[in-house]
mmCIF file of C-alpha atoms and ligand atoms in Angstrom:
data_model
loop_
_atom_site.group_PDB
_atom_site.id
_atom_site.type_symbol
_atom_site.label_atom_id
_atom_site.label_comp_id
_atom_site.label_asym_id
_atom_site.label_seq_id
_atom_site.Cartn_x
_atom_site.Cartn_y
_atom_site.Cartn_z
ATOM 1 C CA MET A 1 -7.324 5.158 10.861
ATOM 2 C CA THR A 2 -6.208 6.523 14.044
ATOM 3 C CA TYR A 3 -6.299 5.719 17.859
ATOM 4 C CA PRO A 4 -8.419 4.004 19.424
ATOM 5 C CA TYR A 5 -8.069 1.448 16.781
ATOM 6 C CA GLU A 6 -10.904 -1.009 16.034
ATOM 7 C CA LEU A 7 -11.113 -4.421 14.468
ATOM 8 C CA GLN A 8 -12.383 -3.916 11.024
ATOM 9 C CA LYS A 9 -14.915 -6.388 9.955
ATOM 10 C CA LEU A 10 -13.975 -8.864 7.257
ATOM 11 C CA PRO A 11 -15.321 -7.578 3.813
ATOM 12 C CA PHE A 12 -16.731 -11.093 3.014
ATOM 13 C CA ASP A 13 -18.094 -14.040 4.964
ATOM 14 C CA TYR A 14 -15.784 -16.068 7.074
ATOM 15 C CA ALA A 15 -16.565 -19.105 4.732
ATOM 16 C CA ALA A 16 -16.161 -17.156 1.603
ATOM 17 C CA LEU A 17 -12.507 -18.204 0.987
ATOM 18 C CA GLU A 18 -13.291 -21.861 1.120
ATOM 19 C CA PRO A 19 -11.769 -24.229 0.149
ATOM 20 C CA SER A 20 -8.624 -22.255 0.024
ATOM 21 C CA LEU A 21 -8.918 -21.034 3.598
ATOM 22 C CA SER A 22 -11.375 -22.387 5.812
ATOM 23 C CA ARG A 23 -14.046 -20.611 8.070
ATOM 24 C CA LYS A 24 -12.197 -21.777 11.126
ATOM 25 C CA THR A 25 -8.877 -20.356 9.873
ATOM 26 C CA MET A 26 -10.599 -17.008 9.200
ATOM 27 C CA GLU A 27 -12.397 -16.928 12.532
ATOM 28 C CA PHE A 28 -9.089 -17.517 14.523
ATOM 29 C CA HIS A 29 -7.086 -15.322 12.254
ATOM 30 C CA HIS A 30 -9.313 -12.390 12.274
ATOM 31 C CA ASP A 31 -11.267 -12.562 15.456
ATOM 32 C CA LYS A 32 -8.404 -13.800 17.722
ATOM 33 C CA HIS A 33 -5.114 -12.884 16.297
ATOM 34 C CA PHE A 34 -5.952 -9.610 14.581
ATOM 35 C CA GLN A 35 -7.993 -8.524 17.649
ATOM 36 C CA THR A 36 -5.001 -9.031 19.831
ATOM 37 C CA TYR A 37 -2.877 -6.791 17.859
ATOM 38 C CA VAL A 38 -5.555 -4.151 17.934
ATOM 39 C CA ASN A 39 -5.864 -4.403 21.635
ATOM 40 C CA ASN A 40 -2.148 -4.315 22.398
ATOM 41 C CA LEU A 41 -1.659 -1.353 20.063
ATOM 42 C CA ASN A 42 -4.339 0.601 22.019
ATOM 43 C CA ASP A 43 -2.791 -0.348 25.230
ATOM 44 C CA ALA A 44 0.668 0.783 24.077
ATOM 45 C CA LEU A 45 -0.506 4.258 22.932
ATOM 46 C CA ALA A 46 -2.706 4.991 25.850
ATOM 47 C CA GLY A 47 -1.740 8.277 27.337
ATOM 48 C CA GLU A 48 0.643 9.054 24.250
ATOM 49 C CA ASN A 49 -1.549 12.042 23.201
ATOM 50 C CA LYS A 50 0.714 13.160 20.309
ATOM 51 C CA LEU A 51 1.112 9.693 18.830
ATOM 52 C CA GLN A 52 -2.683 9.014 19.103
ATOM 53 C CA LYS A 53 -3.219 11.773 16.499
ATOM 54 C CA LEU A 54 -1.045 10.206 13.899
ATOM 55 C CA SER A 55 -2.449 7.807 11.370
ATOM 56 C CA LEU A 56 -1.264 4.353 11.525
ATOM 57 C CA GLU A 57 0.720 4.697 8.381
ATOM 58 C CA ASP A 58 2.515 7.768 9.685
ATOM 59 C CA LEU A 59 3.086 6.075 13.028
ATOM 60 C CA LEU A 60 4.718 3.071 11.330
ATOM 61 C CA ALA A 61 6.696 5.180 8.908
ATOM 62 C CA ASN A 62 8.183 7.329 11.790
ATOM 63 C CA LEU A 63 8.908 4.703 14.429
ATOM 64 C CA ASP A 64 12.166 6.626 15.378
ATOM 65 C CA GLN A 65 9.830 9.321 16.966
ATOM 66 C CA VAL A 66 8.201 6.726 19.283
ATOM 67 C CA PRO A 67 9.726 6.761 22.742
ATOM 68 C CA GLN A 68 11.894 3.871 23.540
ATOM 69 C CA SER A 69 9.727 2.473 26.324
ATOM 70 C CA ILE A 70 6.803 1.569 23.822
ATOM 71 C CA ALA A 71 8.924 1.452 20.490
ATOM 72 C CA ALA A 72 8.719 -2.465 20.436
ATOM 73 C CA ALA A 73 5.260 -2.565 21.279
ATOM 74 C CA VAL A 74 4.084 -0.047 18.790
ATOM 75 C CA ARG A 75 6.360 -1.513 16.027
ATOM 76 C CA ASN A 76 4.999 -5.085 16.493
ATOM 77 C CA ASN A 77 1.434 -4.441 17.291
ATOM 78 C CA GLY A 78 1.154 -1.497 14.839
ATOM 79 C CA GLY A 79 2.465 -3.522 12.269
ATOM 80 C CA GLY A 80 0.219 -6.398 13.167
ATOM 81 C CA VAL A 81 -2.857 -4.057 12.814
ATOM 82 C CA TYR A 82 -1.630 -2.453 9.598
ATOM 83 C CA ASN A 83 -0.388 -5.822 7.929
ATOM 84 C CA HIS A 84 -3.607 -7.810 8.856
ATOM 85 C CA ARG A 85 -6.003 -5.090 7.704
ATOM 86 C CA PHE A 86 -3.969 -4.949 4.362
ATOM 87 C CA TYR A 87 -4.036 -8.664 3.919
ATOM 88 C CA PHE A 88 -7.679 -9.252 4.696
ATOM 89 C CA GLU A 89 -8.833 -6.395 2.514
ATOM 90 C CA ALA A 90 -7.416 -7.999 -0.594
ATOM 91 C CA LEU A 91 -8.762 -11.534 -0.400
ATOM 92 C CA THR A 92 -11.823 -12.807 -2.277
ATOM 93 C CA ALA A 93 -13.555 -16.133 -3.145
ATOM 94 C CA PRO A 94 -11.312 -18.436 -5.068
ATOM 95 C CA HIS A 95 -10.993 -17.925 -8.924
ATOM 96 C CA THR A 96 -13.207 -14.719 -8.917
ATOM 97 C CA VAL A 97 -10.892 -11.840 -9.696
ATOM 98 C CA VAL A 98 -8.075 -11.903 -12.089
ATOM 99 C CA PRO A 99 -5.667 -9.091 -12.937
ATOM 100 C CA SER A 100 -7.276 -6.542 -15.319
ATOM 101 C CA GLU A 101 -5.644 -5.480 -18.570
ATOM 102 C CA TYR A 102 -4.244 -2.328 -16.638
ATOM 103 C CA MET A 103 -2.753 -4.595 -13.809
ATOM 104 C CA THR A 104 -1.521 -7.129 -16.199
ATOM 105 C CA LYS A 105 0.432 -4.400 -18.086
ATOM 106 C CA GLU A 106 1.894 -3.192 -14.894
ATOM 107 C CA LEU A 107 3.036 -6.723 -13.770
ATOM 108 C CA VAL A 108 4.367 -7.437 -17.362
ATOM 109 C CA ARG A 109 6.426 -4.302 -17.210
ATOM 110 C CA ALA A 110 7.961 -5.120 -13.964
ATOM 111 C CA PHE A 111 8.280 -8.917 -13.958
ATOM 112 C CA GLY A 112 8.075 -9.937 -17.558
ATOM 113 C CA SER A 113 4.674 -11.750 -17.247
ATOM 114 C CA VAL A 114 1.847 -12.473 -14.755
ATOM 115 C CA GLU A 115 3.309 -15.958 -14.320
ATOM 116 C CA GLN A 116 6.726 -14.790 -13.600
ATOM 117 C CA PHE A 117 5.340 -12.277 -11.090
ATOM 118 C CA ALA A 118 3.515 -15.168 -9.385
ATOM 119 C CA GLU A 119 6.630 -17.265 -9.242
ATOM 120 C CA GLN A 120 8.762 -14.687 -7.758
ATOM 121 C CA PHE A 121 6.084 -13.713 -5.225
ATOM 122 C CA LYS A 122 5.567 -17.344 -4.306
ATOM 123 C CA LYS A 123 9.415 -17.878 -4.021
ATOM 124 C CA ALA A 124 9.732 -14.763 -1.763
ATOM 125 C CA ALA A 125 6.762 -16.107 0.425
ATOM 126 C CA SER A 126 8.339 -19.615 0.772
ATOM 127 C CA ALA A 127 11.877 -18.274 1.542
ATOM 128 C CA GLN A 128 10.753 -16.020 4.470
ATOM 129 C CA PHE A 129 12.601 -17.826 7.438
ATOM 130 C CA GLY A 130 10.098 -17.938 10.310
ATOM 131 C CA SER A 131 7.220 -15.634 10.619
ATOM 132 C CA GLY A 132 6.796 -12.737 8.252
ATOM 133 C CA TRP A 133 5.219 -11.336 5.176
ATOM 134 C CA ALA A 134 6.032 -11.095 1.468
ATOM 135 C CA TRP A 135 4.882 -8.069 -0.337
ATOM 136 C CA LEU A 136 4.368 -6.467 -3.816
ATOM 137 C CA VAL A 137 5.284 -2.838 -3.331
ATOM 138 C CA VAL A 138 5.907 0.335 -5.409
ATOM 139 C CA GLU A 139 9.387 1.765 -4.598
ATOM 140 C CA GLN A 140 9.887 5.552 -4.751
ATOM 141 C CA GLY A 141 10.038 6.473 -8.488
ATOM 142 C CA GLY A 142 7.207 3.989 -9.092
ATOM 143 C CA HIS A 143 8.931 0.722 -9.752
ATOM 144 C CA LEU A 144 7.075 -2.418 -8.648
ATOM 145 C CA LYS A 145 9.174 -4.816 -6.494
ATOM 146 C CA ILE A 146 8.768 -7.946 -4.299
ATOM 147 C CA VAL A 147 10.091 -7.666 -0.838
ATOM 148 C CA ASN A 148 9.861 -9.551 2.453
ATOM 149 C CA THR A 149 9.473 -8.288 6.086
ATOM 150 C CA ALA A 150 10.002 -10.241 9.296
ATOM 151 C CA ASN A 151 7.592 -10.579 12.173
ATOM 152 C CA GLN A 152 5.212 -7.571 11.875
ATOM 153 C CA ASP A 153 7.477 -5.077 10.162
ATOM 154 C CA THR A 154 6.096 -3.223 7.336
ATOM 155 C CA PRO A 155 7.677 -1.732 4.002
ATOM 156 C CA LEU A 156 6.371 1.617 5.181
ATOM 157 C CA LYS A 157 9.576 2.502 7.214
ATOM 158 C CA ASP A 158 11.558 1.968 3.940
ATOM 159 C CA ARG A 159 9.186 4.454 2.150
ATOM 160 C CA MET A 160 7.646 1.911 -0.069
ATOM 161 C CA THR A 161 3.975 1.761 -0.826
ATOM 162 C CA PRO A 162 2.515 -1.772 -0.250
ATOM 163 C CA LEU A 163 0.149 -3.146 -2.857
ATOM 164 C CA LEU A 164 -0.354 -6.854 -1.754
ATOM 165 C CA THR A 165 0.905 -8.966 0.926
ATOM 166 C CA ILE A 166 0.671 -12.569 2.040
ATOM 167 C CA ASP A 167 0.958 -13.442 5.813
ATOM 168 C CA VAL A 168 3.187 -16.490 6.278
ATOM 169 C CA TRP A 169 3.088 -16.770 10.006
ATOM 170 C CA GLU A 170 1.847 -20.269 10.750
ATOM 171 C CA HIS A 171 -1.275 -18.988 12.326
ATOM 172 C CA ALA A 172 -2.342 -17.975 8.720
ATOM 173 C CA TYR A 173 -2.622 -21.394 7.519
ATOM 174 C CA TYR A 174 -1.732 -24.169 10.242
ATOM 175 C CA LEU A 175 -5.310 -25.203 10.693
ATOM 176 C CA ASP A 176 -5.760 -25.956 7.070
ATOM 177 C CA TYR A 177 -2.341 -26.738 5.879
ATOM 178 C CA GLN A 178 -0.142 -27.684 8.987
ATOM 179 C CA ASN A 179 3.555 -27.515 7.815
ATOM 180 C CA ARG A 180 2.800 -27.261 4.090
ATOM 181 C CA ARG A 181 3.343 -23.605 3.642
ATOM 182 C CA ALA A 182 3.963 -24.201 -0.090
ATOM 183 C CA ASP A 183 0.273 -25.550 -0.533
ATOM 184 C CA TYR A 184 -1.055 -22.396 1.382
ATOM 185 C CA ILE A 185 0.893 -20.063 -0.897
ATOM 186 C CA ASN A 186 -0.537 -21.770 -4.077
ATOM 187 C CA GLN A 187 -3.868 -21.464 -2.709
ATOM 188 C CA TYR A 188 -3.457 -17.841 -1.682
ATOM 189 C CA MET A 189 -2.709 -16.788 -5.307
ATOM 190 C CA GLU A 190 -6.185 -18.091 -6.167
ATOM 191 C CA ILE A 191 -7.847 -15.816 -3.673
ATOM 192 C CA VAL A 192 -6.122 -12.394 -4.354
ATOM 193 C CA HIS A 193 -8.683 -9.587 -4.982
ATOM 194 C CA TRP A 194 -6.731 -7.994 -7.964
ATOM 195 C CA SER A 195 -9.175 -4.989 -8.200
ATOM 196 C CA VAL A 196 -8.072 -3.914 -4.790
ATOM 197 C CA VAL A 197 -4.485 -4.349 -5.610
ATOM 198 C CA GLU A 198 -5.174 -2.248 -8.712
ATOM 199 C CA LYS A 199 -6.922 0.467 -6.703
ATOM 200 C CA ARG A 200 -3.977 0.637 -4.515
ATOM 201 C CA LEU A 201 -1.703 1.129 -7.428
ATOM 202 C CA ARG A 202 -3.939 3.698 -9.067
ATOM 203 C CA ASP A 203 -4.163 5.752 -5.802
ATOM 204 C CA TYR A 204 -0.385 5.650 -5.508
ATOM 205 C CA TYR A 205 0.045 7.070 -8.974
ATOM 206 C CA ILE A 206 -2.724 9.670 -8.482
ATOM 207 C CA GLY A 207 -0.882 10.709 -5.256
ATOM 208 C CA ASN A 208 2.618 10.594 -6.297
ATOM 209 C CA MET A 209 3.235 10.553 -10.050
ATOM 210 C CA GLY A 210 0.814 12.948 -11.620
ATOM 211 C CA ASP A 211 0.142 11.829 -15.044
ATOM 212 C CA MET A 212 2.477 8.990 -15.149
ATOM 213 C CA CYS A 213 -0.211 6.395 -15.409
ATOM 214 C CA CYS A 214 -1.430 8.025 -18.559
ATOM 215 C CA ARG A 215 2.128 7.906 -20.034
ATOM 216 C CA CYS A 216 2.393 4.210 -19.283
ATOM 217 C CA HIS A 217 -1.033 3.203 -20.376
ATOM 218 C CA GLY A 218 -1.406 5.753 -23.247
HETATM 219 MN MN1 MN3 B 301 -1.390 -13.163 10.787
#
């Protein structure tokens, strides 16, 4: 993905996540909020020929090379584009995809059990003060970890590879859950597209660790 950025279509119908997230929430979140980040990122990068050639990931991992005058706009709106794409890509209809044997082993190795992963992830999402995101990431060296980012920041600048994220900005859930963030987080856990998460992890291993996945999964 490079400049000019485009709004990616949802990989499912707007109503596909009901009752966990309503059609109305998905319409506003995707068509209005996500679109605004795309527009503002393109505006910020207009005339920046060098930056336009970078992938979005490279742009966000190298924010220190962005001119001061547009640094905040690129950080906030570039993060907004990256985070929303990443979030929407890994959602699916409630109770349709569970972690595979491969993914379960990874979660057990890092967190003790799938349930303990879910508890820690929900805790991180609940604890995020104000707007932001909770993430499952791979640290350099291949360790799975849960982290938070504020506003539209991404884990990319810390050289982490994201696997899964939950948007805990109020716009992600307010129409359906008002102030009940915990209810939204619980519902979110039912609509995670674990096959997408697993593909991201396998891609990381292929790109970074050579045959490490073979060693772990023997
Ligand atoms: Mn959002």
